[in-house]
Tab-separated table of C-alpha atoms in Angstrom:
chain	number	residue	atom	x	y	z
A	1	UNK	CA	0.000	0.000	0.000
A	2	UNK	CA	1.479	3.549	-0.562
A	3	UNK	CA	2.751	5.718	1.700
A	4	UNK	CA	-0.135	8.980	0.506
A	5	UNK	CA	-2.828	5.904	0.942
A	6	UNK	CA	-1.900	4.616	4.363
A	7	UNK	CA	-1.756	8.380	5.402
A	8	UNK	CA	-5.126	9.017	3.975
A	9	UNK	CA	-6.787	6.036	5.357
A	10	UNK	CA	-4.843	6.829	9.334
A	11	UNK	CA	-6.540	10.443	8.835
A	12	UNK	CA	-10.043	9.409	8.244
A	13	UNK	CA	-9.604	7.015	10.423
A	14	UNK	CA	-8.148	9.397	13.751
A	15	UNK	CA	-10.430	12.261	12.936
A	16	UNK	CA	-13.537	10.142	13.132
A	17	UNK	CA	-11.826	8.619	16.817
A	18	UNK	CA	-10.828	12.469	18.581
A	19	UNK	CA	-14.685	13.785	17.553
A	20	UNK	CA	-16.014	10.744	19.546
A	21	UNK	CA	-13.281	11.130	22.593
A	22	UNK	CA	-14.094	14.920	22.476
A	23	UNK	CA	-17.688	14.291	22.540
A	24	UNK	CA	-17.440	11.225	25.406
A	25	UNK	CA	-15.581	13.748	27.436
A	26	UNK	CA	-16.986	17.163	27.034
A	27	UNK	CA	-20.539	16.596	26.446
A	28	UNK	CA	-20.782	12.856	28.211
A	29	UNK	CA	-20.609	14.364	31.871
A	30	UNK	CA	-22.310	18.094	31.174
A	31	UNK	CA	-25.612	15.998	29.770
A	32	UNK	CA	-25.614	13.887	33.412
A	33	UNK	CA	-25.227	16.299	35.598
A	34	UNK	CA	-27.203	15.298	38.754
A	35	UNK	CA	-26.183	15.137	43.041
A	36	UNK	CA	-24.429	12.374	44.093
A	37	UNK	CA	-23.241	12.690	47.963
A	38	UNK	CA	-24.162	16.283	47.484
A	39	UNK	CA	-23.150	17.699	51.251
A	40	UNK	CA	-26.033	19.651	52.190
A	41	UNK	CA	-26.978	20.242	56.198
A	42	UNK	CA	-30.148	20.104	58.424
A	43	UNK	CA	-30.605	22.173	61.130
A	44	UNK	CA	-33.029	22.124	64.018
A	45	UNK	CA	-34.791	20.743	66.671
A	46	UNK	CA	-34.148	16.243	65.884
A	47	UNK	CA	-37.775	15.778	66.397
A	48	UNK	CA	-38.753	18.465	63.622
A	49	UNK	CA	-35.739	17.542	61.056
A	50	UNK	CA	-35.941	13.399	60.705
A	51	UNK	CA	-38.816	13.888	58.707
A	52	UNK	CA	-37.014	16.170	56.273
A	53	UNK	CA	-33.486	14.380	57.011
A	54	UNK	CA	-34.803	10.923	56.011
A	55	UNK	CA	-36.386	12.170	52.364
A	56	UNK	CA	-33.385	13.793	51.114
A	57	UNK	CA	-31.527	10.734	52.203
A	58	UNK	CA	-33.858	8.053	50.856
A	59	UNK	CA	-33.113	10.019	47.414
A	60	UNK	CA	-31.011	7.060	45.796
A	61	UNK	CA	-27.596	9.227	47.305
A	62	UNK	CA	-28.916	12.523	45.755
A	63	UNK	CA	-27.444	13.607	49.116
A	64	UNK	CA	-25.018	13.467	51.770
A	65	UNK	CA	-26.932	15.131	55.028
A	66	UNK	CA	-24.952	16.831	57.421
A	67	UNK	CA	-26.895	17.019	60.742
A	68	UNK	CA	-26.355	20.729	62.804
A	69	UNK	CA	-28.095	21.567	66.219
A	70	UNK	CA	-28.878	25.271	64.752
A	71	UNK	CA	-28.457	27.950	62.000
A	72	UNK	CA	-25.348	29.409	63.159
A	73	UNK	CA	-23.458	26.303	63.062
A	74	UNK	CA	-25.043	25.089	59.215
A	75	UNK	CA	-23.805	28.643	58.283
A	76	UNK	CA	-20.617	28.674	59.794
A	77	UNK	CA	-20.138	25.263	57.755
A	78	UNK	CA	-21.177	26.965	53.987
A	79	UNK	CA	-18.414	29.415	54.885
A	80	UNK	CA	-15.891	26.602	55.812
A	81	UNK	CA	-17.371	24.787	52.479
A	82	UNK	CA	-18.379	21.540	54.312
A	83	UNK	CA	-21.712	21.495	53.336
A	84	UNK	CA	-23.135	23.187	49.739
A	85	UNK	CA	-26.555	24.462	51.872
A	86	UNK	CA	-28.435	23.827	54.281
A	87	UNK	CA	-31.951	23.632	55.523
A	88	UNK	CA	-32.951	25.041	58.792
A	89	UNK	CA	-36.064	24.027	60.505
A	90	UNK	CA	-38.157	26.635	62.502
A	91	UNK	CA	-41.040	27.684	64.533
A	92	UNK	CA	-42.153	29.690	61.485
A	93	UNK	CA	-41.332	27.452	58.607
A	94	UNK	CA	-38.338	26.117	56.624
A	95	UNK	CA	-35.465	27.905	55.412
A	96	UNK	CA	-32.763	27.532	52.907
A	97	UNK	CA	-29.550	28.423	53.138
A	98	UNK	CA	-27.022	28.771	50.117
A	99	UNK	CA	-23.920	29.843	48.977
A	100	UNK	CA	-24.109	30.892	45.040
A	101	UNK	CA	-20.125	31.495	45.503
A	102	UNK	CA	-19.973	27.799	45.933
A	103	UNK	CA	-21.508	27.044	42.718
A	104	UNK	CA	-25.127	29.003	41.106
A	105	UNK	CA	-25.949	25.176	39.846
A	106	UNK	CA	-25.876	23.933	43.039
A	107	UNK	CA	-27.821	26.651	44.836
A	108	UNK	CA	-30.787	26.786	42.119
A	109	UNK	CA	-30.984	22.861	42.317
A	110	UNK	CA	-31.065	23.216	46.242
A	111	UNK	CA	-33.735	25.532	45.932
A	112	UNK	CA	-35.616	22.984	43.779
A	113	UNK	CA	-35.168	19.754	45.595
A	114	UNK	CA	-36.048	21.068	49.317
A	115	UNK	CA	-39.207	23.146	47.756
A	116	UNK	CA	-40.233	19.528	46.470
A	117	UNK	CA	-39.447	17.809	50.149
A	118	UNK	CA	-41.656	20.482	52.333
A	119	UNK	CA	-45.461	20.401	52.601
A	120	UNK	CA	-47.551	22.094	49.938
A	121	UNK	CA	-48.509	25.164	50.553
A	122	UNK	CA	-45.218	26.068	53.047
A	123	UNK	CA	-43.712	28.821	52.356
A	124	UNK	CA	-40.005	28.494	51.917
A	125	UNK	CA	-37.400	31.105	52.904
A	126	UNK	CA	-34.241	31.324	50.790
A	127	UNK	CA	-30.780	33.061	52.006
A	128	UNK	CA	-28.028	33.284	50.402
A	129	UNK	CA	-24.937	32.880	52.999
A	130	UNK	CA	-22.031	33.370	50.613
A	131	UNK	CA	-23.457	34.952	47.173
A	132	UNK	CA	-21.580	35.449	44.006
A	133	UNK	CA	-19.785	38.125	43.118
A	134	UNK	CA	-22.123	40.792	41.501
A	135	UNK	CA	-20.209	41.212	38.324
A	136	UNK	CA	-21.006	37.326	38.076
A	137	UNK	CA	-23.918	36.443	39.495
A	138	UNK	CA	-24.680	33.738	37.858
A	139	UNK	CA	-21.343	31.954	37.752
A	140	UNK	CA	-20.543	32.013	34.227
A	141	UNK	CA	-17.580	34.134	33.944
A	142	UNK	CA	-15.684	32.032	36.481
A	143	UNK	CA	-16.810	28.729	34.896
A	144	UNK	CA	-15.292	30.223	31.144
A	145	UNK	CA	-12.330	31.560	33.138
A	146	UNK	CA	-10.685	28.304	33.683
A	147	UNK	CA	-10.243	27.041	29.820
A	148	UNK	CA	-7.678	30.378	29.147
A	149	UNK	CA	-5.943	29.307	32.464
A	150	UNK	CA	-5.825	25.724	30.708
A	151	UNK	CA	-4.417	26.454	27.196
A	152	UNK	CA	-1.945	29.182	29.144
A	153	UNK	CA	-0.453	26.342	30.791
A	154	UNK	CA	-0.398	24.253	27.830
A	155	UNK	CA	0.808	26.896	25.671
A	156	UNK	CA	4.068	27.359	28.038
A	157	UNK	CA	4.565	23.696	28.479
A	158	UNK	CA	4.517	23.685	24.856
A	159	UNK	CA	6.713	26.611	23.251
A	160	UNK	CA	9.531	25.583	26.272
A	161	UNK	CA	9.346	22.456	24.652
A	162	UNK	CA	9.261	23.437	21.301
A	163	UNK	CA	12.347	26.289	22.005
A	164	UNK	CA	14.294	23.600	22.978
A	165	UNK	CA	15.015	24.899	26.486
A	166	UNK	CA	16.534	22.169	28.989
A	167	UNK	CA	17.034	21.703	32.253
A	168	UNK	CA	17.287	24.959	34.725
A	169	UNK	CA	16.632	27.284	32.037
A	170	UNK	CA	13.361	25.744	30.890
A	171	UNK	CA	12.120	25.660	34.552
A	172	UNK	CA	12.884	28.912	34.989
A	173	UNK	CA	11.118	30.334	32.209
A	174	UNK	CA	8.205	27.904	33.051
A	175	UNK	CA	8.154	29.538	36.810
A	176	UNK	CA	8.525	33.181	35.184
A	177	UNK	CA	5.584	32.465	32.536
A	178	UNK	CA	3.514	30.847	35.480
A	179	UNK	CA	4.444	34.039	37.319
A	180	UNK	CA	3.374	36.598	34.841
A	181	UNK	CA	-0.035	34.408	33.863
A	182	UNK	CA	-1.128	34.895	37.499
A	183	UNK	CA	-0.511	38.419	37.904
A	184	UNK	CA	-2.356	39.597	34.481
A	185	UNK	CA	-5.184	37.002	35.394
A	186	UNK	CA	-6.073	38.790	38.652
A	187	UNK	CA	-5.481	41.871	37.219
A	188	UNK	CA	-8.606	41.021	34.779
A	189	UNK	CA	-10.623	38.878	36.735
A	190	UNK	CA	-10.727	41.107	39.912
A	191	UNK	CA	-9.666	44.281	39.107
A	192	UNK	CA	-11.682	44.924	35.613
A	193	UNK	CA	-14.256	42.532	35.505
A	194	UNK	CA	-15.187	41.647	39.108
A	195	UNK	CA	-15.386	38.266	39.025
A	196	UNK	CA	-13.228	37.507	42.015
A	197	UNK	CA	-14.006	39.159	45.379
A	198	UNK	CA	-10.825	37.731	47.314
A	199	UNK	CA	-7.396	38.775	48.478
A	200	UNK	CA	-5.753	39.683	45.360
A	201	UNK	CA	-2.398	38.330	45.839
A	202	UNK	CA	-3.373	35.188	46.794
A	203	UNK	CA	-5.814	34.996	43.509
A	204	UNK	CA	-2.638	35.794	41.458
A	205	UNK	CA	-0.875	33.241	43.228
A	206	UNK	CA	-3.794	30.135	42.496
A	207	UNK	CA	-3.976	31.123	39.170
A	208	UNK	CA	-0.009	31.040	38.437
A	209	UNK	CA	0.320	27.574	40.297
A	210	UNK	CA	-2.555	26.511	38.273
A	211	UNK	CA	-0.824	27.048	35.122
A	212	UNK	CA	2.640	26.080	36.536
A	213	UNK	CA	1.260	22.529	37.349
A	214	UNK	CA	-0.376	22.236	33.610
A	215	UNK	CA	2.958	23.743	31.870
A	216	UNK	CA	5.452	21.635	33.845
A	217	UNK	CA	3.542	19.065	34.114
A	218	UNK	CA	3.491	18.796	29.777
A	219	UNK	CA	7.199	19.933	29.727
A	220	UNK	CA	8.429	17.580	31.967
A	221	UNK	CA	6.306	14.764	30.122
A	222	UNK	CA	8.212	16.194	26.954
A	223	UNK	CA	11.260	16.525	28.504
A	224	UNK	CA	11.155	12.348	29.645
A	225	UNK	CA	9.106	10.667	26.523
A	226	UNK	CA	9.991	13.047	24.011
A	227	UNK	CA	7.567	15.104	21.897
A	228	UNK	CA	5.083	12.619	22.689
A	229	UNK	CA	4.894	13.569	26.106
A	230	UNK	CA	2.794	17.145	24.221
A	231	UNK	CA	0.437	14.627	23.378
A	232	UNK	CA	0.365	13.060	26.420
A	233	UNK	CA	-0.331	16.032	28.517
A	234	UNK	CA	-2.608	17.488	26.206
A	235	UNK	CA	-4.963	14.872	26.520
A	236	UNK	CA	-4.730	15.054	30.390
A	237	UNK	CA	-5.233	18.537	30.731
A	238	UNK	CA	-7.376	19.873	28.458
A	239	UNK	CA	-9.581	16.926	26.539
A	240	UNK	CA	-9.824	15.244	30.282
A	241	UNK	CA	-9.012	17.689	32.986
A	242	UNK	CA	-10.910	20.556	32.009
A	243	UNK	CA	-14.661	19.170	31.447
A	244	UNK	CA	-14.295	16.820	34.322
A	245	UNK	CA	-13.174	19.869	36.449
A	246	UNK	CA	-16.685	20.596	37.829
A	247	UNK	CA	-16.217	24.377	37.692
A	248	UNK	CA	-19.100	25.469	35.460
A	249	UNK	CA	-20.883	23.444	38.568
A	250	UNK	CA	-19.920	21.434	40.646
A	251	UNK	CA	-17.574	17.922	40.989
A	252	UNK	CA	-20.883	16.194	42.979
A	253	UNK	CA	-22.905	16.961	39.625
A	254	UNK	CA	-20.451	15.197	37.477
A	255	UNK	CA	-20.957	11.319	36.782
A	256	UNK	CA	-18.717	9.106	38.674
A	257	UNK	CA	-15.604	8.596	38.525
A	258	UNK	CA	-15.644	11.897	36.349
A	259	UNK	CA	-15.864	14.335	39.276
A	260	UNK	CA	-13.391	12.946	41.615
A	261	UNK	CA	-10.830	12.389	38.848
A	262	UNK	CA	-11.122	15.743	38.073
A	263	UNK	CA	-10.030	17.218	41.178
A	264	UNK	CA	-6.510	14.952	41.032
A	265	UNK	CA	-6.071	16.668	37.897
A	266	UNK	CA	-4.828	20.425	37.787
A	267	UNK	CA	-7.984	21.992	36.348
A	268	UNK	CA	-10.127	20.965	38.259
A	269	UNK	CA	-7.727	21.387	41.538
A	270	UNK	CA	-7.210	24.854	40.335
A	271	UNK	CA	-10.611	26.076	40.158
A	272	UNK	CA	-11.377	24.628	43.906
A	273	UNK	CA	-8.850	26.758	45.104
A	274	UNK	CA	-9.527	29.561	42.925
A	275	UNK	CA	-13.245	29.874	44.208
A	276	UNK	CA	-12.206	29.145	47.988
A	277	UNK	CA	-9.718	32.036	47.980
A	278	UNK	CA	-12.402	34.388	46.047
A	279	UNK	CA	-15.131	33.913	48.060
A	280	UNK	CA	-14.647	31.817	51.243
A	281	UNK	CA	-11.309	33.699	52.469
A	282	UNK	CA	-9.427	30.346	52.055
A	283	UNK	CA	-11.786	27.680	53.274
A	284	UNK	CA	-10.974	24.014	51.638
A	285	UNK	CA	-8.546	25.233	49.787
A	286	UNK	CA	-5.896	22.441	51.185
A	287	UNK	CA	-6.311	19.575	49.462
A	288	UNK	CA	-6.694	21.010	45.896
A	289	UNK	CA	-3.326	23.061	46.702
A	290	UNK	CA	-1.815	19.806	47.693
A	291	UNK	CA	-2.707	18.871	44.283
A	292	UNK	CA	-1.145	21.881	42.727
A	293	UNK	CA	1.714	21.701	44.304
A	294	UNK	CA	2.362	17.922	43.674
A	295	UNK	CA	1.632	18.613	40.069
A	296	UNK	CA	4.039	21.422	39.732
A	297	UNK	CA	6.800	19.699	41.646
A	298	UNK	CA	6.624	16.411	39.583
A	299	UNK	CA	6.628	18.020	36.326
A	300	UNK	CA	9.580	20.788	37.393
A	301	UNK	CA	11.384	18.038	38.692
A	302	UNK	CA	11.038	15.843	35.576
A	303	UNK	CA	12.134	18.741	33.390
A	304	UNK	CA	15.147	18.919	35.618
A	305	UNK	CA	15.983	15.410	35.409
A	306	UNK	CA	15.350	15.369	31.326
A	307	UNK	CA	18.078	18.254	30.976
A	308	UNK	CA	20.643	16.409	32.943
A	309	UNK	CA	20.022	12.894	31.128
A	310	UNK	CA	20.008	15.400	27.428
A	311	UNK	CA	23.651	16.852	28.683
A	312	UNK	CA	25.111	13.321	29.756
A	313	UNK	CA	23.980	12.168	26.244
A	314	UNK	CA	25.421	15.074	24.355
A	315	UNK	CA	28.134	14.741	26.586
A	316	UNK	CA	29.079	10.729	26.201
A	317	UNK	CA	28.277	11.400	22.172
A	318	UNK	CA	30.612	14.299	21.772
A	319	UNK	CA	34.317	12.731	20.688
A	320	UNK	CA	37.126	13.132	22.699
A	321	UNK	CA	40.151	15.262	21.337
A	322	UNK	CA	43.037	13.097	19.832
A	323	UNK	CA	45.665	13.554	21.743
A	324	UNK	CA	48.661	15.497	20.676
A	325	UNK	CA	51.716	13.861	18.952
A	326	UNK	CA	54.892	13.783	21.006
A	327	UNK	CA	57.468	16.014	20.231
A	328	UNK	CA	60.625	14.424	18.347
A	329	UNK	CA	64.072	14.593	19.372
C-alpha cells in the first residue's frame, strides 16, 4: 500500500476517533449532571428535622446530610465549604440556606429539591450565605475563566518544549511564565471585571500555580518521553481535565468517577482553590493546593531530570580530542 494511501486512510480514520473522545468527554458528563453525595446540612430541633433528614436521604444518594443543632453552626459550615446548603427548621417554617459562591448550579438545584421535600402550601425562605460576586452572578464568567488558564499552561509547556530549552533554564522560564499568567489574570478577573471578590495576591498566586502545574507538568512529560509527552499532557489537561473539572458546577454533579478524577487533575484542583480564595477567604482550599503543588513539583522536577540525562547524552556522544603527537628529538 502507498505511503499517501496509508496516510489518507490513518486520517479518516483518527479524525472520526478524537470527535467521539471529544464528545465522550466534554458533552458525556455536562448531559448527566445530577447530586451524588451532594453535602447539604439540616438544622433544628431532631424531632422536627428526621422527617425532612430521612427524604433527602432516601433520594437514591442525591445527598449526603450533614446534621447541625442550629443555623449558626449550618452557616458557619457553607463558609468553611463543608456542606453546599443547608436547611434550617423553625417555629415559622423552613429555610434555605445557600452559597451561590460555591456554585449558582448547586444553589438553584437546592432551591428545587427542598421546595419539592416540604409540605404544599409552606412557604419556603431562601438566604443566600455566601453569594456570588455581583459582576457574576450567575457563575458564568468564572466557569469560562478556567479554559484560558488551561491552554496558558499548555501553551508554556509547549513553546519551552518546542524552544528547545533544557534543564534549569526551561524551569525557569516555566516559573517566570507561570508568574506573569497569574498576575495579568487577577489583574482582569478582579480588578476589571469583578469576578473575584478575594485577596488579590493570593488569587494571582492560584492562578499562576494553576498554570505552573499544567505547563510543567506537559514539559516535563516532553522533557522524559519526548515530543510525545505534548500529546500526552494534552490529553490530560485539556480533553480530560478541564470538562471533568466541575467548575461550570460542581464535581458532585459530574458522573462518577468523572468528578473525583477531576479534582486529582490540575484543572479541576485549580478552580477549587480559585473559588475558595475568592469567596470563602481560604476555606478548603488544602487539598486542591496539595494537588497543585504535587503537580508542579513532579513536572519541574522531571524537566530537571530530562536536561541532565540530554547533557550526559550530548556529553558521552561528543568525541574526545586526539591527543597530541609527542614532540621528536
Amino acid at each position: 500500500m502507498p505511503a499517501t494511501t496509508r496516510k489518507t486512510l490513518a486520517v479518516l480514520v483518527l479524525i472520526p476517533v478524537v470527535v467521539a473522545l471529544a464528545l465522550w468527554a466534554f458533552a458525556w458528563p455536562a448531559a448527566r449532571i445530577a447530586p451524588r453525595d451532594l453535602p447539604i446540612g439540616v438544622a433544628g430541633p431532631a424531632t422536627a428535622t428526621a422527617p425532612l433528614e430521612q427524604r433527602l436521604a432516601d433520594r437514591d444518594g442525591a445527598f449526603d446530610v450533614h446534621r447541625y443543632e442550629s443555623e449558626a453552626a449550618a452557616r458557619e459550615a457553607i463558609q468553611d465549604r463543608v456542606v453546599y446548603g443547608a436547611v434550617v427548621v423553625t417555629p415559622q417554617g423552613p429555610e434555605l440556606l445557600t452559597a451561590s459562591a460555591a456554585s449558582p448550579v448547586v444553589a438553584g438545584l437546592l432551591r428545587e429539591a427542598v421546595t419539592a421535600q416540604v409540605p404544599a402550601g409552606t412557604p419556603l425562605t431562601v438566604t443566600d450565605v455566601v453569594p456570588a460576586p455581583a459582576g457574576d452572578p450567575r457563575g458564568s464568567a468564572f466557569g469560562a475563566g478556567l479554559f484560558p488558564l488551561v491552554l496558558a499552561g499548555a501553551a508554556a509547556g509547549i513553546v519551552v518544549t518546542v524552544l528547545g530549552l533544557r534543564g534549569a533554564r526551561a524551569a525557569g522560564t516555566l516559573l517566570g511564565a507561570a508568574a506573569l499568567a497569574g498576575l495579568t489574570g487577577a489583574a482582569l478577573a478582579h480588578s476589571w471585571l469583578g469576578v473575584l471578590a478575594g485577596d488579590w495576591w493570593a488569587e494571582a498566586g492560584v492562578l499562576g500555580l494553576t498554570v505552573l502545574a499544567i505547563g510543567s507538568a506537559i514539559a516535563g512529560l516532553a522533557a522524559l518521553i519526548g515530543r510525545a509527552g505534548i500529546g500526552v499532557g494534552a490529553l490530560l489537561m485539556i480533553l480530560l481535565g478541564n470538562p471533568f473539572s466541575g467548575v461550570a458546577s460542581a464535581p458532585e454533579l459530574l458522573p462518577a468517577p468523572v468528578g473525583v478524577l477531576g479534582q486529582w487533575l490540575p484543572p479541576g484542583a485549580g478552580g477549587s482553590a480559585l473559588r475558595s480564595v475568592a469567596f470563602f477567604d481560604g476555606a478548603g482550599a488544602g487539598t486542591a493546593l496539595l494537588v497543585l503543588g504535587a503537580w508542579a513539583a513532579a513536572g519541574l522536577a522531571a524537566v530537571l531530570v530530562g536536561g541532565a540525562r540530554s547533557r550526559a547524552a550530548t556529553g558521552a556522544s561528543t568525541p574526545a580530542p586526539a591527543p597530541e603527537p609527542a614532540p621528536v628529538g
